[in-house]
Amino acid sequence: MRYFIGNWKMFGVPKSISILNKINSYYSKDKNRNKYRVIMTPPYTLIESYSKYFKNKKISIGAQNCYQKEQFSSNTAAVSPYMLKSVGAKYTLVGHSDNRGEGDTDTMLKDKVRYALKNNLKVVFCIGENKTEKKNKKTLSVLKRQLTKVLEKKFNKNNLIVAYEPIWSIGTGKIPTTDELKKTTIHIKKVLKGIFKKNSPAVLYGGSVDGSNVEMFKEIKEIDGFLVGGASKTSKKFIDIIKNYYR
Ligand code: PGA
């Protein structure tokens, strides 16, 4: 199974649902539709209405983050996994570099993953090295640390997806070479196998993915799909990624 996940970040109002409607029409009719899943993560404000609208349709709706407590608490502006589930979210991202940059620690991320899984959300756990770490050839050790500090054998790996997003690639148009990415993805799967002792969860790539470079990624069979930021905000760009991947 392949995954095409869109991360809208701080984008979208109720009428932006037309973008998802177009993507959903393409997805519902695509002859390859059984080979992949499409998941979109709009901001919190749209999760309930979009989830209701797409309830019996192909696209699934998820959140971009969740708070590290399970249900209710006195943390201003926080949204828990239980609350997300109650309005129809099926997935949540955890550990996006934007949120790590704003203070998410490994301890917080572990609680986010744990409580999200406990509330039957599928978790897309994001990891990735920054520019300096890459320059100092620390990529593989950084990724290993990010995975082993947070993920535990007892977590349900069937509800877990890992997204490798090098920070230097997000929103910059810069992407790793095929060789680098293949090596990194194999390393991530090896670390995951070490944690879970069985097959590894799916591993996605994210960072400047668009319709023009996705064909390069399809050579790397170890990559199970994509987490897409910028190109998920227009239906044409997002559909082009799927189209060109299966061309
Ligand atoms: P990008 O963002 O596709 O715009 O590089 C990816 C992400 O941040 O998830």
PDB file of C-alpha atoms and ligand atoms in Angstrom:
ATOM      1  CA  MET A   1       0.000   0.000   0.000  1.00  0.00           C
ATOM      2  CA  ARG A   2       1.263   3.481  -0.883  1.00  0.00           C
ATOM      3  CA  TYR A   3       0.275   6.726   0.884  1.00  0.00           C
ATOM      4  CA  PHE A   4      -0.168  10.233  -0.456  1.00  0.00           C
ATOM      5  CA  ILE A   5      -0.622  12.503   2.543  1.00  0.00           C
ATOM      6  CA  GLY A   6      -1.206  16.237   2.259  1.00  0.00           C
ATOM      7  CA  ASN A   7      -0.224  18.614   5.045  1.00  0.00           C
ATOM      8  CA  TRP A   8      -1.995  21.932   4.662  1.00  0.00           C
ATOM      9  CA  LYS A   9      -0.232  23.595   7.603  1.00  0.00           C
ATOM     10  CA  MET A  10      -1.846  27.004   8.288  1.00  0.00           C
ATOM     11  CA  PHE A  11      -3.962  27.011   5.153  1.00  0.00           C
ATOM     12  CA  GLY A  12      -7.660  26.557   4.469  1.00  0.00           C
ATOM     13  CA  VAL A  13     -11.142  27.828   5.251  1.00  0.00           C
ATOM     14  CA  PRO A  14     -14.477  25.990   4.862  1.00  0.00           C
ATOM     15  CA  LYS A  15     -14.748  26.689   1.123  1.00  0.00           C
ATOM     16  CA  SER A  16     -11.289  25.162   0.498  1.00  0.00           C
ATOM     17  CA  ILE A  17     -13.135  21.838   0.588  1.00  0.00           C
ATOM     18  CA  SER A  18     -13.482  22.262  -3.196  1.00  0.00           C
ATOM     19  CA  ILE A  19      -9.765  21.382  -3.485  1.00  0.00           C
ATOM     20  CA  LEU A  20     -10.346  18.103  -1.683  1.00  0.00           C
ATOM     21  CA  ASN A  21     -13.466  17.412  -3.698  1.00  0.00           C
ATOM     22  CA  LYS A  22     -11.467  17.530  -6.911  1.00  0.00           C
ATOM     23  CA  ILE A  23      -8.770  15.283  -5.492  1.00  0.00           C
ATOM     24  CA  ASN A  24     -11.461  12.886  -4.264  1.00  0.00           C
ATOM     25  CA  SER A  25     -13.106  12.709  -7.713  1.00  0.00           C
ATOM     26  CA  TYR A  26      -9.800  11.817  -9.325  1.00  0.00           C
ATOM     27  CA  TYR A  27      -9.002   9.278  -6.607  1.00  0.00           C
ATOM     28  CA  SER A  28     -12.439   7.597  -6.789  1.00  0.00           C
ATOM     29  CA  LYS A  29     -12.106   6.989 -10.527  1.00  0.00           C
ATOM     30  CA  ASP A  30      -8.397   6.225 -10.780  1.00  0.00           C
ATOM     31  CA  LYS A  31      -7.716   2.701 -12.033  1.00  0.00           C
ATOM     32  CA  ASN A  32      -4.836   2.485  -9.525  1.00  0.00           C
ATOM     33  CA  ARG A  33      -6.992   3.584  -6.570  1.00  0.00           C
ATOM     34  CA  ASN A  34      -6.657   0.299  -4.691  1.00  0.00           C
ATOM     35  CA  LYS A  35      -2.899   0.638  -4.583  1.00  0.00           C
ATOM     36  CA  TYR A  36      -2.826   3.751  -2.408  1.00  0.00           C
ATOM     37  CA  ARG A  37      -4.540   5.901   0.225  1.00  0.00           C
ATOM     38  CA  VAL A  38      -5.050   9.646   0.201  1.00  0.00           C
ATOM     39  CA  ILE A  39      -5.095  11.435   3.536  1.00  0.00           C
ATOM     40  CA  MET A  40      -5.373  15.190   4.009  1.00  0.00           C
ATOM     41  CA  THR A  41      -4.540  17.051   7.206  1.00  0.00           C
ATOM     42  CA  PRO A  42      -6.285  20.444   7.239  1.00  0.00           C
ATOM     43  CA  PRO A  43      -6.038  22.737  10.291  1.00  0.00           C
ATOM     44  CA  TYR A  44      -8.011  21.857  13.446  1.00  0.00           C
ATOM     45  CA  THR A  45     -10.788  24.292  12.511  1.00  0.00           C
ATOM     46  CA  LEU A  46     -11.815  22.193   9.492  1.00  0.00           C
ATOM     47  CA  ILE A  47     -11.468  18.658  10.786  1.00  0.00           C
ATOM     48  CA  GLU A  48     -15.046  18.168  11.948  1.00  0.00           C
ATOM     49  CA  SER A  49     -16.786  19.543   8.851  1.00  0.00           C
ATOM     50  CA  TYR A  50     -14.401  17.877   6.380  1.00  0.00           C
ATOM     51  CA  SER A  51     -14.551  14.542   8.210  1.00  0.00           C
ATOM     52  CA  LYS A  52     -18.352  14.598   8.060  1.00  0.00           C
ATOM     53  CA  TYR A  53     -18.340  15.489   4.387  1.00  0.00           C
ATOM     54  CA  PHE A  54     -15.820  12.780   3.416  1.00  0.00           C
ATOM     55  CA  LYS A  55     -17.171  10.144   5.807  1.00  0.00           C
ATOM     56  CA  ASN A  56     -18.293   7.751   3.089  1.00  0.00           C
ATOM     57  CA  LYS A  57     -15.854   8.935   0.457  1.00  0.00           C
ATOM     58  CA  LYS A  58     -12.343   7.841  -0.417  1.00  0.00           C
ATOM     59  CA  ILE A  59     -10.210  10.568   1.175  1.00  0.00           C
ATOM     60  CA  SER A  60      -9.425  10.325   4.905  1.00  0.00           C
ATOM     61  CA  ILE A  61      -9.016  13.348   7.141  1.00  0.00           C
ATOM     62  CA  GLY A  62      -6.341  13.733   9.776  1.00  0.00           C
ATOM     63  CA  ALA A  63      -4.847  16.347  12.091  1.00  0.00           C
ATOM     64  CA  GLN A  64      -1.434  17.978  11.911  1.00  0.00           C
ATOM     65  CA  ASN A  65      -0.639  17.552  15.580  1.00  0.00           C
ATOM     66  CA  CYS A  66      -2.190  16.632  18.910  1.00  0.00           C
ATOM     67  CA  TYR A  67      -1.517  17.480  22.534  1.00  0.00           C
ATOM     68  CA  GLN A  68       0.444  15.100  24.768  1.00  0.00           C
ATOM     69  CA  LYS A  69      -2.458  14.399  27.101  1.00  0.00           C
ATOM     70  CA  GLU A  70      -5.189  11.966  26.397  1.00  0.00           C
ATOM     71  CA  GLN A  71      -8.554  13.546  26.936  1.00  0.00           C
ATOM     72  CA  PHE A  72      -9.205  16.838  28.760  1.00  0.00           C
ATOM     73  CA  SER A  73      -6.833  19.111  30.672  1.00  0.00           C
ATOM     74  CA  SER A  74      -6.325  22.750  31.596  1.00  0.00           C
ATOM     75  CA  ASN A  75      -3.871  23.516  28.783  1.00  0.00           C
ATOM     76  CA  THR A  76      -5.058  26.575  26.883  1.00  0.00           C
ATOM     77  CA  ALA A  77      -5.541  26.033  23.129  1.00  0.00           C
ATOM     78  CA  ALA A  78      -4.535  22.371  23.297  1.00  0.00           C
ATOM     79  CA  VAL A  79      -6.399  19.649  21.375  1.00  0.00           C
ATOM     80  CA  SER A  80      -6.130  16.056  22.548  1.00  0.00           C
ATOM     81  CA  PRO A  81      -6.234  12.798  20.558  1.00  0.00           C
ATOM     82  CA  TYR A  82      -9.600  11.997  22.156  1.00  0.00           C
ATOM     83  CA  MET A  83     -11.018  15.313  20.937  1.00  0.00           C
ATOM     84  CA  LEU A  84      -9.687  14.727  17.414  1.00  0.00           C
ATOM     85  CA  LYS A  85     -11.175  11.253  17.291  1.00  0.00           C
ATOM     86  CA  SER A  86     -14.519  12.575  18.511  1.00  0.00           C
ATOM     87  CA  VAL A  87     -14.823  14.878  15.468  1.00  0.00           C
ATOM     88  CA  GLY A  88     -13.895  12.191  12.959  1.00  0.00           C
ATOM     89  CA  ALA A  89     -10.121  12.457  12.467  1.00  0.00           C
ATOM     90  CA  LYS A  90      -8.603   9.150  11.381  1.00  0.00           C
ATOM     91  CA  TYR A  91      -4.935  10.150  11.431  1.00  0.00           C
ATOM     92  CA  THR A  92      -2.607  12.611  13.096  1.00  0.00           C
ATOM     93  CA  LEU A  93       0.868  13.811  12.278  1.00  0.00           C
ATOM     94  CA  VAL A  94       3.220  13.824  15.269  1.00  0.00           C
ATOM     95  CA  GLY A  95       6.676  15.384  15.448  1.00  0.00           C
ATOM     96  CA  HIS A  96       6.593  17.573  12.361  1.00  0.00           C
ATOM     97  CA  SER A  97       9.775  19.657  12.357  1.00  0.00           C
ATOM     98  CA  ASP A  98       7.681  22.839  12.608  1.00  0.00           C
ATOM     99  CA  ASN A  99       6.434  21.604  15.982  1.00  0.00           C
ATOM    100  CA  ARG A 100       9.765  20.187  17.100  1.00  0.00           C
ATOM    101  CA  GLY A 101      11.129  23.658  16.338  1.00  0.00           C
ATOM    102  CA  GLU A 102       8.480  25.138  18.629  1.00  0.00           C
ATOM    103  CA  GLY A 103       9.509  22.963  21.543  1.00  0.00           C
ATOM    104  CA  ASP A 104       8.205  19.405  21.096  1.00  0.00           C
ATOM    105  CA  THR A 105      10.615  17.145  22.981  1.00  0.00           C
ATOM    106  CA  ASP A 106      11.050  13.379  22.657  1.00  0.00           C
ATOM    107  CA  THR A 107       9.158  12.893  25.929  1.00  0.00           C
ATOM    108  CA  MET A 108       6.232  14.952  24.652  1.00  0.00           C
ATOM    109  CA  LEU A 109       6.300  13.136  21.324  1.00  0.00           C
ATOM    110  CA  LYS A 110       6.209   9.751  23.025  1.00  0.00           C
ATOM    111  CA  ASP A 111       3.054  10.768  24.900  1.00  0.00           C
ATOM    112  CA  LYS A 112       1.497  12.157  21.735  1.00  0.00           C
ATOM    113  CA  VAL A 113       2.119   8.896  19.862  1.00  0.00           C
ATOM    114  CA  ARG A 114       0.949   6.777  22.789  1.00  0.00           C
ATOM    115  CA  TYR A 115      -2.300   8.678  23.382  1.00  0.00           C
ATOM    116  CA  ALA A 116      -3.088   9.034  19.695  1.00  0.00           C
ATOM    117  CA  LEU A 117      -2.738   5.275  19.180  1.00  0.00           C
ATOM    118  CA  LYS A 118      -4.766   4.621  22.325  1.00  0.00           C
ATOM    119  CA  ASN A 119      -7.576   6.691  20.817  1.00  0.00           C
ATOM    120  CA  ASN A 120      -7.430   4.737  17.560  1.00  0.00           C
ATOM    121  CA  LEU A 121      -5.833   7.436  15.497  1.00  0.00           C
ATOM    122  CA  LYS A 122      -3.259   6.317  12.972  1.00  0.00           C
ATOM    123  CA  VAL A 123      -0.016   8.168  13.625  1.00  0.00           C
ATOM    124  CA  VAL A 124       2.306   9.627  11.009  1.00  0.00           C
ATOM    125  CA  PHE A 125       5.492  10.135  12.997  1.00  0.00           C
ATOM    126  CA  CYS A 126       7.829  12.661  11.359  1.00  0.00           C
ATOM    127  CA  ILE A 127      11.616  12.594  11.649  1.00  0.00           C
ATOM    128  CA  GLY A 128      14.417  14.374   9.833  1.00  0.00           C
ATOM    129  CA  GLU A 129      17.854  15.916  10.149  1.00  0.00           C
ATOM    130  CA  ASN A 130      18.681  19.600   9.763  1.00  0.00           C
ATOM    131  CA  LYS A 131      21.193  21.161   7.400  1.00  0.00           C
ATOM    132  CA  THR A 132      24.103  21.176   9.874  1.00  0.00           C
ATOM    133  CA  GLU A 133      23.508  17.572  10.879  1.00  0.00           C
ATOM    134  CA  LYS A 134      23.516  16.584   7.220  1.00  0.00           C
ATOM    135  CA  LYS A 135      26.691  18.564   6.587  1.00  0.00           C
ATOM    136  CA  ASN A 136      28.375  16.843   9.536  1.00  0.00           C
ATOM    137  CA  LYS A 137      27.272  13.422   8.232  1.00  0.00           C
ATOM    138  CA  LYS A 138      25.064  12.853  11.262  1.00  0.00           C
ATOM    139  CA  THR A 139      21.885  12.006   9.321  1.00  0.00           C
ATOM    140  CA  LEU A 140      21.725   8.295  10.130  1.00  0.00           C
ATOM    141  CA  SER A 141      22.536   8.695  13.816  1.00  0.00           C
ATOM    142  CA  VAL A 142      20.053  11.573  14.221  1.00  0.00           C
ATOM    143  CA  LEU A 143      17.268   9.521  12.632  1.00  0.00           C
ATOM    144  CA  LYS A 144      18.074   6.524  14.792  1.00  0.00           C
ATOM    145  CA  ARG A 145      17.924   8.655  17.908  1.00  0.00           C
ATOM    146  CA  GLN A 146      14.628  10.281  16.908  1.00  0.00           C
ATOM    147  CA  LEU A 147      13.074   6.854  16.316  1.00  0.00           C
ATOM    148  CA  THR A 148      14.429   4.986  19.331  1.00  0.00           C
ATOM    149  CA  LYS A 149      13.713   7.790  21.819  1.00  0.00           C
ATOM    150  CA  VAL A 150      10.021   7.813  20.954  1.00  0.00           C
ATOM    151  CA  LEU A 151       8.808   4.534  19.477  1.00  0.00           C
ATOM    152  CA  GLU A 152       8.335   1.443  21.614  1.00  0.00           C
ATOM    153  CA  LYS A 153       7.813  -2.191  20.714  1.00  0.00           C
ATOM    154  CA  LYS A 154       4.437  -2.214  22.447  1.00  0.00           C
ATOM    155  CA  PHE A 155       3.053   0.519  20.149  1.00  0.00           C
ATOM    156  CA  ASN A 156       0.729  -0.862  17.495  1.00  0.00           C
ATOM    157  CA  LYS A 157       2.911  -0.715  14.421  1.00  0.00           C
ATOM    158  CA  ASN A 158      -0.073  -1.393  12.144  1.00  0.00           C
ATOM    159  CA  ASN A 159      -1.352   2.068  13.033  1.00  0.00           C
ATOM    160  CA  LEU A 160       1.990   3.736  12.651  1.00  0.00           C
ATOM    161  CA  ILE A 161       3.600   5.357   9.613  1.00  0.00           C
ATOM    162  CA  VAL A 162       6.981   7.075   9.661  1.00  0.00           C
ATOM    163  CA  ALA A 163       7.617  10.115   7.469  1.00  0.00           C
ATOM    164  CA  TYR A 164      11.227  11.003   6.739  1.00  0.00           C
ATOM    165  CA  GLU A 165      11.375  14.738   6.139  1.00  0.00           C
ATOM    166  CA  PRO A 166      14.847  16.282   5.993  1.00  0.00           C
ATOM    167  CA  ILE A 167      14.374  19.780   7.424  1.00  0.00           C
ATOM    168  CA  TRP A 168      16.632  21.337   4.779  1.00  0.00           C
ATOM    169  CA  SER A 169      14.306  19.999   2.109  1.00  0.00           C
ATOM    170  CA  ILE A 170      10.973  21.262   3.467  1.00  0.00           C
ATOM    171  CA  GLY A 171       9.667  24.095   1.325  1.00  0.00           C
ATOM    172  CA  THR A 172      13.065  24.713  -0.297  1.00  0.00           C
ATOM    173  CA  GLY A 173      12.842  22.785  -3.574  1.00  0.00           C
ATOM    174  CA  LYS A 174      15.983  20.874  -2.517  1.00  0.00           C
ATOM    175  CA  ILE A 175      15.714  17.084  -2.433  1.00  0.00           C
ATOM    176  CA  PRO A 176      18.102  14.281  -1.532  1.00  0.00           C
ATOM    177  CA  THR A 177      19.751  12.292  -4.320  1.00  0.00           C
ATOM    178  CA  THR A 178      18.280   8.891  -5.160  1.00  0.00           C
ATOM    179  CA  ASP A 179      21.298   7.182  -3.607  1.00  0.00           C
ATOM    180  CA  GLU A 180      21.104   9.193  -0.393  1.00  0.00           C
ATOM    181  CA  LEU A 181      17.402   8.628  -0.056  1.00  0.00           C
ATOM    182  CA  LYS A 182      17.596   4.917  -0.710  1.00  0.00           C
ATOM    183  CA  LYS A 183      20.341   4.519   1.867  1.00  0.00           C
ATOM    184  CA  THR A 184      18.462   6.614   4.428  1.00  0.00           C
ATOM    185  CA  THR A 185      15.154   4.806   3.911  1.00  0.00           C
ATOM    186  CA  ILE A 186      16.788   1.388   4.260  1.00  0.00           C
ATOM    187  CA  HIS A 187      18.468   2.612   7.458  1.00  0.00           C
ATOM    188  CA  ILE A 188      15.127   3.832   8.870  1.00  0.00           C
ATOM    189  CA  LYS A 189      13.467   0.491   8.086  1.00  0.00           C
ATOM    190  CA  LYS A 190      16.335  -1.348   9.758  1.00  0.00           C
ATOM    191  CA  VAL A 191      16.009   0.747  12.916  1.00  0.00           C
ATOM    192  CA  LEU A 192      12.237   0.209  12.908  1.00  0.00           C
ATOM    193  CA  LYS A 193      12.695  -3.527  12.520  1.00  0.00           C
ATOM    194  CA  GLY A 194      15.013  -3.420  15.515  1.00  0.00           C
ATOM    195  CA  ILE A 195      12.289  -1.741  17.580  1.00  0.00           C
ATOM    196  CA  PHE A 196       9.297  -3.767  16.417  1.00  0.00           C
ATOM    197  CA  LYS A 197      11.116  -7.061  15.775  1.00  0.00           C
ATOM    198  CA  LYS A 198       8.918  -7.751  12.788  1.00  0.00           C
ATOM    199  CA  ASN A 199       8.284  -5.941   9.528  1.00  0.00           C
ATOM    200  CA  SER A 200       8.749  -2.219   9.692  1.00  0.00           C
ATOM    201  CA  PRO A 201       5.841   0.242   9.481  1.00  0.00           C
ATOM    202  CA  ALA A 202       5.489   2.130   6.182  1.00  0.00           C
ATOM    203  CA  VAL A 203       8.130   4.818   5.597  1.00  0.00           C
ATOM    204  CA  LEU A 204       7.228   7.914   3.573  1.00  0.00           C
ATOM    205  CA  TYR A 205       9.366  10.684   2.187  1.00  0.00           C
ATOM    206  CA  GLY A 206       8.471  14.363   2.579  1.00  0.00           C
ATOM    207  CA  GLY A 207      10.191  17.566   1.493  1.00  0.00           C
ATOM    208  CA  SER A 208       9.525  19.511  -1.721  1.00  0.00           C
ATOM    209  CA  VAL A 209       7.706  16.609  -3.406  1.00  0.00           C
ATOM    210  CA  ASP A 210       5.835  17.663  -6.533  1.00  0.00           C
ATOM    211  CA  GLY A 211       4.628  16.315  -9.842  1.00  0.00           C
ATOM    212  CA  SER A 212       7.947  16.951 -11.523  1.00  0.00           C
ATOM    213  CA  ASN A 213      10.245  15.091  -9.106  1.00  0.00           C
ATOM    214  CA  VAL A 214       7.996  12.249  -7.923  1.00  0.00           C
ATOM    215  CA  GLU A 215       9.078  10.014 -10.802  1.00  0.00           C
ATOM    216  CA  MET A 216      12.601  10.039  -9.438  1.00  0.00           C
ATOM    217  CA  PHE A 217      11.340   8.762  -6.073  1.00  0.00           C
ATOM    218  CA  LYS A 218       9.426   5.887  -7.567  1.00  0.00           C
ATOM    219  CA  GLU A 219      12.709   4.176  -8.426  1.00  0.00           C
ATOM    220  CA  ILE A 220      13.187   3.707  -4.682  1.00  0.00           C
ATOM    221  CA  LYS A 221      10.898   0.820  -3.899  1.00  0.00           C
ATOM    222  CA  GLU A 222      11.548   1.134  -0.155  1.00  0.00           C
ATOM    223  CA  ILE A 223       9.600   4.416  -0.073  1.00  0.00           C
ATOM    224  CA  ASP A 224       5.960   3.699   0.714  1.00  0.00           C
ATOM    225  CA  GLY A 225       4.571   7.107  -0.161  1.00  0.00           C
ATOM    226  CA  PHE A 226       4.820  10.837   0.382  1.00  0.00           C
ATOM    227  CA  LEU A 227       4.010  13.599   2.819  1.00  0.00           C
ATOM    228  CA  VAL A 228       3.333  16.695   0.754  1.00  0.00           C
ATOM    229  CA  GLY A 229       3.161  20.283   1.990  1.00  0.00           C
ATOM    230  CA  GLY A 230       3.073  23.055  -0.608  1.00  0.00           C
ATOM    231  CA  ALA A 231       1.834  20.906  -3.493  1.00  0.00           C
ATOM    232  CA  SER A 232      -1.164  19.656  -1.471  1.00  0.00           C
ATOM    233  CA  LYS A 233      -2.824  23.063  -1.483  1.00  0.00           C
ATOM    234  CA  THR A 234      -3.931  22.903  -5.113  1.00  0.00           C
ATOM    235  CA  SER A 235      -5.816  19.944  -6.522  1.00  0.00           C
ATOM    236  CA  LYS A 236      -3.901  19.910  -9.802  1.00  0.00           C
ATOM    237  CA  LYS A 237      -0.489  19.805  -8.139  1.00  0.00           C
ATOM    238  CA  PHE A 238      -1.532  17.057  -5.754  1.00  0.00           C
ATOM    239  CA  ILE A 239      -3.208  14.975  -8.477  1.00  0.00           C
ATOM    240  CA  ASP A 240      -0.097  15.387 -10.672  1.00  0.00           C
ATOM    241  CA  ILE A 241       1.974  13.716  -7.963  1.00  0.00           C
ATOM    242  CA  ILE A 242      -0.303  10.651  -7.989  1.00  0.00           C
ATOM    243  CA  LYS A 243      -0.583  10.620 -11.785  1.00  0.00           C
ATOM    244  CA  ASN A 244       3.132  10.852 -12.387  1.00  0.00           C
ATOM    245  CA  TYR A 245       3.909   8.294  -9.727  1.00  0.00           C
ATOM    246  CA  TYR A 246       1.805   5.671 -11.481  1.00  0.00           C
ATOM    247  CA  ARG A 247       2.701   6.687 -15.027  1.00  0.00           C
TER     248      ARG A 247
HETATM  249  P1  PGA B   1       6.825  20.742   1.447  1.00  0.00           P
HETATM  250  O1  PGA B   1       6.443  20.421   2.958  1.00  0.00           O
HETATM  251  O2  PGA B   1       6.236  19.651   0.586  1.00  0.00           O
HETATM  252  O3  PGA B   1       6.199  22.081   1.166  1.00  0.00           O
HETATM  253  O4  PGA B   1       8.315  20.769   1.344  1.00  0.00           O
HETATM  254  C1  PGA B   1       6.487  19.128   3.469  1.00  0.00           C
HETATM  255  C2  PGA B   1       6.078  19.108   4.922  1.00  0.00           C
HETATM  256  O5  PGA B   1       6.440  20.035   5.668  1.00  0.00           O
HETATM  257  O6  PGA B   1       5.379  18.177   5.370  1.00  0.00           O
END
